[in-house]
Structure formats: structure tokens, C-alpha cells
Coordinates of C-alpha atoms in Angstrom, one line a residue:
X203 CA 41.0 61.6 72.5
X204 CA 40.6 65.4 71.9
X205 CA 37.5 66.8 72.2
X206 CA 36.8 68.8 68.8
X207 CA 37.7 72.4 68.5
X208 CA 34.6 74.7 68.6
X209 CA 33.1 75.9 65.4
X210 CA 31.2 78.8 64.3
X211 CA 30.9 82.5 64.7
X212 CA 31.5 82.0 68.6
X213 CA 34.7 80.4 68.2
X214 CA 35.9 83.3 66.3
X215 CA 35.0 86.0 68.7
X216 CA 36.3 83.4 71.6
X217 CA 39.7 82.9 69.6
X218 CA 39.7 87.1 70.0
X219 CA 38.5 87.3 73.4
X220 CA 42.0 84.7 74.1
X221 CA 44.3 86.8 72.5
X222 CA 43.0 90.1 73.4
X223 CA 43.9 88.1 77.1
X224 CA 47.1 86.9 76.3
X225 CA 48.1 90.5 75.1
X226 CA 47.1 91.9 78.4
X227 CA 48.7 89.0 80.9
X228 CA 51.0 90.5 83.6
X229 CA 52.5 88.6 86.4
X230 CA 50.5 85.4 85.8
X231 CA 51.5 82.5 87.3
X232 CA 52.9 79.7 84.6
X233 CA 54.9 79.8 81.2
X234 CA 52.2 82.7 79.9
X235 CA 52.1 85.0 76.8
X236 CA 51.7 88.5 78.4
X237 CA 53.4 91.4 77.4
X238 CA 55.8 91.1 79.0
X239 CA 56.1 87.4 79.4
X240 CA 59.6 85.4 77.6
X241 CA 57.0 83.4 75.2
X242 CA 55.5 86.4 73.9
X243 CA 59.1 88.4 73.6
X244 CA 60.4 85.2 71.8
X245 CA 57.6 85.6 69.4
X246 CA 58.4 89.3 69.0
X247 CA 61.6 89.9 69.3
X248 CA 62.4 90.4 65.0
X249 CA 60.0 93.0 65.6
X250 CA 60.9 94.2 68.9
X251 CA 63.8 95.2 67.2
X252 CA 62.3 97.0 64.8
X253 CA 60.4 99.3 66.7
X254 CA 63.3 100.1 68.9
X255 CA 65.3 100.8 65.4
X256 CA 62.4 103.4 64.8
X257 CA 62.0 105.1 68.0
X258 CA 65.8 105.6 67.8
X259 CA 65.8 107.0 64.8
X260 CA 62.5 109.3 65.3
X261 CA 64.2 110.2 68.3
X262 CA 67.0 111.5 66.9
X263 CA 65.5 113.3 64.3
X264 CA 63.6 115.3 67.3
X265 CA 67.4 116.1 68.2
X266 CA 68.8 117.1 64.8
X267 CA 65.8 119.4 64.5
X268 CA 66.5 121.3 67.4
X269 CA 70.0 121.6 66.6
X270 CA 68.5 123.1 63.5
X271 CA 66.3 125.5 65.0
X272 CA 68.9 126.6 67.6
X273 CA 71.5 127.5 65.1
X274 CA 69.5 129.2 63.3
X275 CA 68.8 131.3 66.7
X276 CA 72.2 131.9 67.1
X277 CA 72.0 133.3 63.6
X278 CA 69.4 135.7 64.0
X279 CA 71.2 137.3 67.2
X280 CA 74.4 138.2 65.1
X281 CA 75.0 141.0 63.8
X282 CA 76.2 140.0 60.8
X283 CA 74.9 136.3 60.3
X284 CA 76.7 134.1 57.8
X285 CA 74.8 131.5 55.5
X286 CA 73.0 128.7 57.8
X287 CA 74.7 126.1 55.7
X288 CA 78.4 127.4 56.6
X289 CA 77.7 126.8 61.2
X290 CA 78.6 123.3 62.1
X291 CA 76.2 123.3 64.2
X292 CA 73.7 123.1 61.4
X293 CA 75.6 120.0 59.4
X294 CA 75.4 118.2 63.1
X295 CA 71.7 118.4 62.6
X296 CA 71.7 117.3 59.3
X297 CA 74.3 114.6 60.0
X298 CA 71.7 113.5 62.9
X299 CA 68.7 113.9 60.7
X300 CA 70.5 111.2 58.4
X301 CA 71.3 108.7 61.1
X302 CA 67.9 109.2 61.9
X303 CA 66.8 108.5 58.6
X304 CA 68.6 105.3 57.9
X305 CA 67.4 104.4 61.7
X306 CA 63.9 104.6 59.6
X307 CA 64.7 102.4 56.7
X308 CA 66.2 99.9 58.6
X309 CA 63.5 98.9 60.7
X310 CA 61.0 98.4 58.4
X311 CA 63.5 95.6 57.1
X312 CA 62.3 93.9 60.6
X313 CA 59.1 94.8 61.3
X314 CA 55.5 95.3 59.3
X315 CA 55.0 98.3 57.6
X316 CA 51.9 98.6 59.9
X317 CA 54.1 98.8 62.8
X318 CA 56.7 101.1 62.0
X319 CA 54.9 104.0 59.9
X320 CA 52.4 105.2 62.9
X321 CA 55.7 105.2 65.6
X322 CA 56.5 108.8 63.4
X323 CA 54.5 110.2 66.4
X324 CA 57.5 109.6 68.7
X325 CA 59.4 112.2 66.3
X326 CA 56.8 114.6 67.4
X327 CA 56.7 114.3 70.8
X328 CA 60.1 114.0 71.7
X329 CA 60.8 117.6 69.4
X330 CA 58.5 119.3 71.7
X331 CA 60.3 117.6 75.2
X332 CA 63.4 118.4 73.6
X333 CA 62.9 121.9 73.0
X334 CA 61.2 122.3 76.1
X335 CA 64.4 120.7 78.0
X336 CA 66.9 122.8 76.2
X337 CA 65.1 125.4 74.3
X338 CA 63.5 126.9 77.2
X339 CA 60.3 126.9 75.1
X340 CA 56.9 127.1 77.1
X341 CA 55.2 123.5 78.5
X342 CA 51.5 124.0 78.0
X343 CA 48.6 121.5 79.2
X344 CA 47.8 120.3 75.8
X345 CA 51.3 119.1 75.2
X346 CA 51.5 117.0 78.3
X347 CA 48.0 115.3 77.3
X348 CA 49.1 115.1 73.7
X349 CA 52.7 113.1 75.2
X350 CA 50.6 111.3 77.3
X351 CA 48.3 110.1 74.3
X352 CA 50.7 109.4 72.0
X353 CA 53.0 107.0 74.6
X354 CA 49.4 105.3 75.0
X355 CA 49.0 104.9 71.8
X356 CA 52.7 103.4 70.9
X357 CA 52.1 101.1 73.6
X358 CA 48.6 99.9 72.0
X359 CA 50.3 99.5 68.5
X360 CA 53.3 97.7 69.5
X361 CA 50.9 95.4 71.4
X362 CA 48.0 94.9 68.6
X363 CA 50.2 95.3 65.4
X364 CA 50.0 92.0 63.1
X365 CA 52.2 89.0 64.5
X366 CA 53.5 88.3 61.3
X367 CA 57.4 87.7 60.3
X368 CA 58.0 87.9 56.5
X369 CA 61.3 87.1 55.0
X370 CA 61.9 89.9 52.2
X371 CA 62.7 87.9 49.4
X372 CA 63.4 89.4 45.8
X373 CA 61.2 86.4 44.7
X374 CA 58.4 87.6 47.6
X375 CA 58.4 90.9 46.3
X376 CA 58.0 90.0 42.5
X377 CA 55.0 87.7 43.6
X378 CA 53.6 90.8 45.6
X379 CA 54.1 93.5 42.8
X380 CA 52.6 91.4 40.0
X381 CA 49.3 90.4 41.9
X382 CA 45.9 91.5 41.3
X383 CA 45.4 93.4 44.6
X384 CA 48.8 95.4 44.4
X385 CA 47.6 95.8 40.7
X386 CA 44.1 97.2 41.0
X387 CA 45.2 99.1 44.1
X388 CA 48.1 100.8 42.0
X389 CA 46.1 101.5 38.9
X390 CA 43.4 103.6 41.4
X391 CA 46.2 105.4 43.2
X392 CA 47.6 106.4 39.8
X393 CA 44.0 107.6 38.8
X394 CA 43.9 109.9 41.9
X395 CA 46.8 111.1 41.5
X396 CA 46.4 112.3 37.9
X397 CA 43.1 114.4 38.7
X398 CA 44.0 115.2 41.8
X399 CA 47.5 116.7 39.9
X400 CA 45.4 118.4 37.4
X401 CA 43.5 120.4 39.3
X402 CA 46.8 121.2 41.7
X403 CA 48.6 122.3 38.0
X404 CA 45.9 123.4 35.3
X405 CA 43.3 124.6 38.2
X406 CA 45.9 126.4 41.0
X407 CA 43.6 124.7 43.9
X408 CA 46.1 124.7 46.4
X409 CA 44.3 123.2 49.5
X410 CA 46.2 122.1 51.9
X411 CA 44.0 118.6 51.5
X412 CA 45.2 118.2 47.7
X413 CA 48.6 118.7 48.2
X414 CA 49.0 116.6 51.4
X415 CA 46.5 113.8 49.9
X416 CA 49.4 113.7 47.4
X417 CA 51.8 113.3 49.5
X418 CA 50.4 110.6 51.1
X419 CA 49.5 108.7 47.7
X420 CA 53.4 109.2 47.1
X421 CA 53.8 108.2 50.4
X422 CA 52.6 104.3 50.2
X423 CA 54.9 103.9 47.3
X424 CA 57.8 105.1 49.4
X425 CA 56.8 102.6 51.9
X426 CA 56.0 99.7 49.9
X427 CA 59.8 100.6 48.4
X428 CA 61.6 101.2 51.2
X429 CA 60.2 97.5 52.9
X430 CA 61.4 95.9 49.3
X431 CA 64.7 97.5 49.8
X432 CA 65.5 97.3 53.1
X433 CA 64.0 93.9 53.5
X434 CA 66.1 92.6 50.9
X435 CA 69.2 93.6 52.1
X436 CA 68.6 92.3 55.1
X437 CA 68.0 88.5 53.8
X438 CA 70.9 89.1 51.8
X439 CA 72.8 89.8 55.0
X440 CA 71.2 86.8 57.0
X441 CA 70.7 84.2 54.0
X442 CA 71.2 84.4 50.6
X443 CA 71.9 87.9 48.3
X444 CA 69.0 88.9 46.7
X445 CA 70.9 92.6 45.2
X446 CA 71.2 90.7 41.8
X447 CA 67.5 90.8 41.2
X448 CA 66.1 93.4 38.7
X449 CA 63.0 93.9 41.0
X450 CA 65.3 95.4 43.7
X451 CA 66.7 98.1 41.6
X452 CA 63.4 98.6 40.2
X453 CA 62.0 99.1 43.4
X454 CA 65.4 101.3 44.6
X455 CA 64.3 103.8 41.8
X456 CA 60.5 104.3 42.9
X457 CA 61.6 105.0 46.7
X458 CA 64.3 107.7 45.4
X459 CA 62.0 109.2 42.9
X460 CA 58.6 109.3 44.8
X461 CA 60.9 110.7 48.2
X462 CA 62.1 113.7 45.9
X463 CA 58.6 114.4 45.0
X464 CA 57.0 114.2 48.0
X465 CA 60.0 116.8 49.4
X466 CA 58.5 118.9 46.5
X467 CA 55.1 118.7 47.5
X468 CA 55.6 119.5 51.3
X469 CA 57.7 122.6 50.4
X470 CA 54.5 123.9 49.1
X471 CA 52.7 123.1 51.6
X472 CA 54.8 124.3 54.2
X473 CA 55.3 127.8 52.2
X474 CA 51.8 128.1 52.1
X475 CA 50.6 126.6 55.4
X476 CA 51.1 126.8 58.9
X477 CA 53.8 124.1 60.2
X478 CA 51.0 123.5 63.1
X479 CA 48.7 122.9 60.8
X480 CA 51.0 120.7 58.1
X481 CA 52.9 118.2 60.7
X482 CA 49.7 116.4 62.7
X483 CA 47.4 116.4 58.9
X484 CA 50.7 115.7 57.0
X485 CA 51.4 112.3 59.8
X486 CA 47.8 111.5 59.9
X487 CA 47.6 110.9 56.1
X488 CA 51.1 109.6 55.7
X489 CA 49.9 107.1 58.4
X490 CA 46.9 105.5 57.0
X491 CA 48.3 105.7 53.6
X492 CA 51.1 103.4 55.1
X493 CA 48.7 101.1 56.2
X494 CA 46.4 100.8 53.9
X495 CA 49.8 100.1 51.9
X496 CA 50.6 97.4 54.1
X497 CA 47.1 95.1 54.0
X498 CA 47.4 95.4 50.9
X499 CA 50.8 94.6 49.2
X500 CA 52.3 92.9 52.2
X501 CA 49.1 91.2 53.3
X502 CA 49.8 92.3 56.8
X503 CA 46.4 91.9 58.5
X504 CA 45.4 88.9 57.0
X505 CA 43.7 86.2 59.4
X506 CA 43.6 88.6 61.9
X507 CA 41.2 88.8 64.8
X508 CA 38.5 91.8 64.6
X509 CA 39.1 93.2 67.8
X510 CA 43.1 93.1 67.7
X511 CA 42.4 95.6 64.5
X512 CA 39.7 97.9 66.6
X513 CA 42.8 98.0 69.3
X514 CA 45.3 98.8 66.9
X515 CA 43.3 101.5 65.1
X516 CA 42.3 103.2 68.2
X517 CA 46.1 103.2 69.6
X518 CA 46.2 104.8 65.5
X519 CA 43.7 107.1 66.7
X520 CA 45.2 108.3 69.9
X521 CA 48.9 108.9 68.3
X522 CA 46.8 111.2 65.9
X523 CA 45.1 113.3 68.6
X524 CA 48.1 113.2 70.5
X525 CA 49.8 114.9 67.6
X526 CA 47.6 117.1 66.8
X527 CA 47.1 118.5 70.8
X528 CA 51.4 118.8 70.7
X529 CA 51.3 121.1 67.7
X530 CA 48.5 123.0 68.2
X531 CA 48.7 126.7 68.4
X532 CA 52.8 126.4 68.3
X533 CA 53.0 128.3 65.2
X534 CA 51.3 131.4 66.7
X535 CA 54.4 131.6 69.5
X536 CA 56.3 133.8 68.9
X537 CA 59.5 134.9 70.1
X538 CA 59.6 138.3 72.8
X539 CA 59.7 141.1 71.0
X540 CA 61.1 144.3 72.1
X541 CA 59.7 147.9 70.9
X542 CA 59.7 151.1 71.9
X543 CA 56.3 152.8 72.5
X544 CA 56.3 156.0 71.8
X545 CA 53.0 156.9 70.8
X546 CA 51.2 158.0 67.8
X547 CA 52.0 161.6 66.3
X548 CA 48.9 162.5 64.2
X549 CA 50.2 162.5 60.3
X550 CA 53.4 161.2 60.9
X551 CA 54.8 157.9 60.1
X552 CA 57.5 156.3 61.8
X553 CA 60.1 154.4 59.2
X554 CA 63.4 154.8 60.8
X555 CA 64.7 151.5 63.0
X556 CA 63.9 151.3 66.8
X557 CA 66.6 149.0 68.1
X558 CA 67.4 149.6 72.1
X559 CA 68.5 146.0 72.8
X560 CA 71.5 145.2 70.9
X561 CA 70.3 141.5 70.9
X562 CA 66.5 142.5 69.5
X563 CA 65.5 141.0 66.7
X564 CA 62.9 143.7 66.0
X565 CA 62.7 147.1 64.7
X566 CA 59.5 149.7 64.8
X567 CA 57.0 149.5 62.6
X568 CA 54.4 151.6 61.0
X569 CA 51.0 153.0 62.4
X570 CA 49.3 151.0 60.2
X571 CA 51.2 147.5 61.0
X572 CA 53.1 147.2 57.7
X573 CA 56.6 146.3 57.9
X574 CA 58.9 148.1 56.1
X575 CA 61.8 150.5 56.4
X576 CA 63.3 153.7 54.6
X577 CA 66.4 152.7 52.1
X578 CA 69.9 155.1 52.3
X579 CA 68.5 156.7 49.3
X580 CA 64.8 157.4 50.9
X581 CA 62.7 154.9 49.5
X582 CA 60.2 152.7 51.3
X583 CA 61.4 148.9 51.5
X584 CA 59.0 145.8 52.3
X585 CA 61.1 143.9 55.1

């Protein structure tokens, strides 16, 4: 007969200390669970999939953004520059940033929440290899370590992210949405959101903390949504069609309406903020938001093991700083600029345009460092 499975706290840190182990088997010898062993695939796969559905699509929306940006480059060198929207070049972006997107929704249809929201890192780093590659932008120190970081990180989530496989039911997510955690949980984020909105609105505060901790509030509803949605197509594509349910519509309607808000809110932020500073705050709040969004409506952490969480967080931690060390400083690059020196004359101002190089993008500038120019009919213009 069996001997009796241990009990007590030592079995629980033992039962840790074993999977911490089988996460981090390579190349044993036997059937094992490693990494990269075919038992721990088998058990992985669903998600597997996801991930690589996500690192697609982040991916890819690295590429549509540099199609962006170089278009509008092409732009500024013309002479005459037609509307952005009118250059094919720039609907290829946006055509990419949509495949991109859907790349997004569809993989949290096959993977937790948990899983899928940090991997927005990979969007981050791969913009700033791509524009490096083909952009001809500068490759500084702190955007190696920050690539470097972030790929440690992925690997770390994708190893320590909760083993669980949910089927998306219309009948899960009712259960879900009317419980007392996803309850209680909803009624505080609502509460937050209200003062936080009335000091934004009545107040004018317009830290870059209170608009972005919106976001993020707004964000866990877009998650929690776009999971419903996207996880009930897919069991109505693998078992039985669940688009007849009035909770999927209902839950269609709260990932459309808090997207379009959150748009709203980053606008602002962006108009008002540094992008350096907006992208690695803006990921780092969307990504805990996410999670705590995941524990608690999808449950995604339950039963397990205290250090597979410290992993996963610190893997959380390094896609953060990784982040953070890639966009540091890139807003304060500029591109070369080409004036003509030629020198101060005591009480004079210089207003007319200084334009050598047909392909410059600036002109002279006052003594003082304003920027403006003299109109046809002689009046000072702010450019």
C-alpha cells in the first residue's frame, strides 16, 4: 500500500520546491515535465498558442507603427505635403495595426488573461529594433539591457503564468459576473473612478497619474470583455454557439465603450505628456490592472503555489524595467537640424526663413529662442 502523502506547511512549500523543478528541467533523462519537455508542451499547448497569437500581433503592431512614423517622414520632406490620411503608406500601417489588434483579442480566447496582457512589452521592444533596423535610428546601451530584460522576463511569464484551461462559456461568464468578488471588486472600481473623474473634470488636476490610473481602471473592463468575447466565440467555433446569449452582447458593449474611452483618455495624456514618459507608466498600469482583473473575475491564480506567483511577478517586474530603460530619453531625440549661424547683430532680430538645404526641415529662429516667422503682410506668426 501507498505510504500517505505528507501533510502540513512543509508539504506545501515541498509541492513548490517540485514544480519550481519541473519548470526548470532541461535535457533530463525520462518522460519529464521541463520546459521544453513533450509532457509539459501537451499541457501547454491551448496556451502556447496563445502567446504566440500575441507576440504576432504585438509584433506587428511594432511594424504598422513604423510604417506610421516613416510616412509621416516622407511627409515632412515634401514640399508641399498632402494629408497623412491620403499616402498608402499610412493605411498599410493602419491595416497592420488592425491585424495586430485582432492578433490581440484572439489570444486571450486561448490563454489567461494573466498571460497575455504583460506580453504588450514585446510591442515595445520590437518598435525600437525595428526602427533601429530600418529607421536608421540610434542603438543606445539602455535599449539593449531593456531588450534583454524584457525577453527575460517573457520567458519567466510564459513559464510561471497559471496552468489553467477555462472553456469560455456564456453560462461561465454569467456565473463570473454575478458573484460577490466580481461584484465588490466592480462597485470599488466604479467608486475610484467617479472621484478620481471629478477631480480630472470639476478640479482640472491633470497628472499624468490620474489620467493613466483611469485608463487602467477602464483598462480591466476591456480585458475582462474582450476574454468574454473572444472566449465565447471560440467555444462557439469548437463546441456549441454561445452568440445567442444576452451576456455576450452585454459584455460586446462594455469592451467597445470602455476602448473608446480609454482612446479619449490617452489623447490627453499624450497631448500633455511626453510619449517616453506615457508608454512604460501607461503598460505598467494597464498591466497590473489586467491582472488584478484576472485573479479576480477569472480566478486565475487560484490554488497556486507561492513561489510560482514571486516568479511570475518578478518576470512582471523585469518586462516593466525593460520598458521603461527602451523608452527612456527617446522623446528628447531629435531629428538633425540644419541652421545657419550667423551671429548675433546687437538690436536686430532675425524673422525671415534660413533654409540652405532644400530637404531641411528647419528654418532660423529668433535671438531669444521663440519660433515664429514674419507673415506677407509683416506680422509676427507663432509657428
Amino acid at each position: 500500500m501507498a505510504a500517505p502523502a505528507p501533510r502540513g506547511p512543509g508539504a506545501a512549500a515541498s509541492a513548490a520546491l517540485d514544480e519550481l523543478s519541473r519548470n526548470l528541467t532541461y535535457g533530463a533523462l525520462g518522460a519529464g515535465n521541463g520546459s521544453l519537455s513533450g509532457a509539459w508542451y501537451r499541457r501547454n499547448q491551448i496556451h502556447l498558442f496563445g502567446v504566440l497569437l500575441a507576440i504576432l500581433g504585438n509584433l506587428v503592431i511594432s511594424i504598422s507603427l513604423n510604417i506610421q512614423k516613416y510616412s509621416h517622414l516622407q511627409l515632412a520632406h515634401q514640399e508641399h505635403p498632402r494629408p497623412y490620411f491620403k499616402g498608402m503608406l499610412w493605411w498599410g500601417g493602419v491595416i497592420l495595426m488592425a491585424v495586430g489588434e485582432t492578433g490581440n483579442f484572439a489570444a486571450y480566447g486561448f490563454a489567461p488573461i494573466t498571460l497575455i496582457a504583460p506580453l504588450g512589452c514585446m510591442s515595445v521592444t520590437g518598435s525600437a529594433i525595428i526602427s533601429v533596423m530600418f529607421l536608421k535610428e540610434n542603438l543606445r546601451a539602455s535599449d539593449l539591457l531593456g531588450m534583454t530584460l524584457a525577453f527575460a522576463g517573457t520567458y519567466l511569464l510564459v513559464n510561471f503564468a497559471p496552468n489553467i484551461t477555462q472553456d469560455i462559456s456564456a453560462r461561465t461568464v454569467q456565473y463570473y459576473f454575478v458573484g460577490w468578488q466580481f461584484m465588490t471588486y466592480g462597485i470599488l472600481e466604479i467608486l475610484i473612478f467617479c472621484i478620481l473623474l471629478y477631480f480630472h473634470k470639476r478640479k482640472g488636476m491633470k497628472h499624468i497619474v490620474i489620467l493613466l490610473t483611469l485608463v487602467a481602471l477602464l483598462a480591466s473592463l476591456t480585458v475582462i470583455s474582450v476574454k468574454a468575447v473572444s472566449g465565447m466565440i471560440a467555444f462557439s467555433v469548437m463546441d456549441k454557439m454561445q452568440l445567442t446569449y444576452p451576456i455576450f452582447y452585454i459584455m460586446f458593449v462594455i469592451m467597445i465603450a470602455s476602448c473608446v474611452f480609454q482612446v479619449k483618455l490617452l489623447n490627453q495624456a499624450t497631448k500633455l505628456y511626453n510619449t517616453a514618459t506615457v508608454v512604460p507608466m501607461n503598460h505598467t498600469f494597464f498591466t497590473i490592472s489586467a491582472i488584478i482583473a484576472g485573479i479576480i473575475f477569472y480566478k486565475e491564480f487560484l490554488g497556486a503555489a507561492f513561489l510560482t506567483i514571486f516568479i511570475y511577478l518578478f518576470g512582471c517586474v523585469l518586462s516593466f524595467l525593460g520598458v521603461v530603460l527602451v523608452t527612456r530619453n527617446r522623446g528628447k531625440e531629435h531629428l538633425p537640424q540644419s541652421y545657419v549661424d550667423i551671429g548675433h547683430v546687437p538690436g536686430k532680430q532675425t524673422l525671415d526663413k534660413i533654409q540652405p538645404d532644400s530637404n531641411g526641415l528647419s528654418y532660423g529662429t529668433l535671438p531669444d529662442g521663440s519660433d515664429s516667422t514674419k507673415s506677407p503682410s509683416g506680422e509676427k506668426k507663432e509657428v
